[in-house]
Amino acid sequence: MSGSNATPRPHHPTPDGRINPRLTTAADSALVEAVCRVEATARSHDGFADRQEAAEMGVARSHVMVQDATRLTAAAVRMVTAGGVLSVLHPLMLPLLLLAVVPAAVEAVLHAKVTYETRRVLDVAPRMLRIVLASSAIGGVFLVATWAVLAWLAATGQVEPAVAATAVVAVQSTLAALSQLVIHGAAMFHTALYLADMDTFLTHAAERAPKRCESVIGGPLEEIRLDEVVYRYPGRTAPALDGVSLTLRRGEIWAVVGENGSGKSTLTRLLCGIFLGQWQRLVCSRALYRRPDLLILDEPPSQMDARGEYAILEQIKAIAADRITLVVTHQLANTKIADRIIVMEHGRITEHGTYEELADAGGLFAELLALSQDR
């Protein structure tokens, strides 16, 4: 065994290794923050999921941007160095070589766009084949012209054989550098398409983030008043609530009834400023335990047995005296605990009154009540 104590060389991370993790983390954090701030109801509308998926692909590709930029810069330096030699030999050689690479550059950019579009369009193979054939043919013509000029210079004695050999190396070096420029430039363009999707999504998400009020209500909540309220879900033209006027007072129980899509849950979401889920037992337990000034229950006993439903309704009645209570329900029998009932249709309040008043009014409430009793 050797007795030497060799000290390992310290590992110095490359610029890519230092920047890429930070760039990816920043992009990922921006995406997560944008998604978390979006109003929950907007996630099921207006192609939100597709935009989010495209943005996630942008995050996944963000780490290669620095790497491609570094390689692109190195290729540009090599091209300038080798191209200078060609310019000295003959002024036509470098332009011809550049023209030989231009079709490949166009092909690379179009290929990047087509590859990007394959997420949406699958029948791109014929189009890609035409692009490759055309660019190869045009580029081949100019490349042959470059070698022809060099051969002509050597044959006519305008350059020495040793210089001609140097020119061959310069042509190959310039061509390789130009090819690297094309490859890494197209890669950056490809990544930029996905990053543009990410930027579009961040703007889209910011437009759908709820605007929070900075003021805080002090003291107990005595009354909530809605005056001709109109609300539209993001990406929708028809209002979910249309001209709703309502005054909720402390100590009252209000029941909200109506058919599916009438705006009941939208009304509760608007009052809370959040998206209420159908969590039944957990939501009921938390709401009753915390004793808030405003208690909103959306179908609270819908997944419970008869005993659980009775217990929840009794709890609601017991605590309603010192808070504003709103109950959304399809079970019309449960509305008997309410002091007032509102009936909603197409985002509007069409009826309001006590259980007895609405049952005798002959309107939608009476119709739904009769249907429930016939079952």
GROMACS .gro file of C-alpha atoms in nm, residues 10 20 26 32 37 41 104 121 157 163 174 187 194 215 223 231 235 237-238 251 261 268 273 279 323:
model
   25
   10PRO     CA    1  -1.128   2.053  -0.469
   20ASN     CA    2  -2.895   2.617  -1.337
   26ALA     CA    3  -3.683   3.042  -0.939
   32VAL     CA    4  -4.617   2.727  -0.787
   37ARG     CA    5  -5.286   3.241  -0.603
   41THR     CA    6  -6.292   2.816  -0.971
  104ALA     CA    7  -2.957   2.438  -4.199
  121VAL     CA    8  -5.062   1.853  -3.391
  157GLY     CA    9  -0.182   2.906  -5.834
  163VAL     CA   10  -0.187   2.762  -4.770
  174THR     CA   11  -1.557   2.723  -3.960
  187ALA     CA   12  -3.201   2.472  -2.896
  194TYR     CA   13  -4.170   2.687  -2.380
  215SER     CA   14  -5.906   4.649   0.525
  223GLU     CA   15  -7.479   4.274   0.901
  231TYR     CA   16  -7.036   3.798  -1.068
  235GLY     CA   17  -6.353   3.317  -1.905
  237THR     CA   18  -6.959   3.589  -2.046
  238ALA     CA   19  -7.286   3.490  -1.878
  251GLY     CA   20  -7.898   3.617   1.478
  261GLY     CA   21  -7.669   2.585  -1.161
  268THR     CA   22  -7.159   3.138  -0.074
  273GLY     CA   23  -6.408   3.491  -0.081
  279TRP     CA   24  -6.620   1.835   0.283
  323ARG     CA   25  -7.395   3.496   1.433
   0.00000   0.00000   0.00000
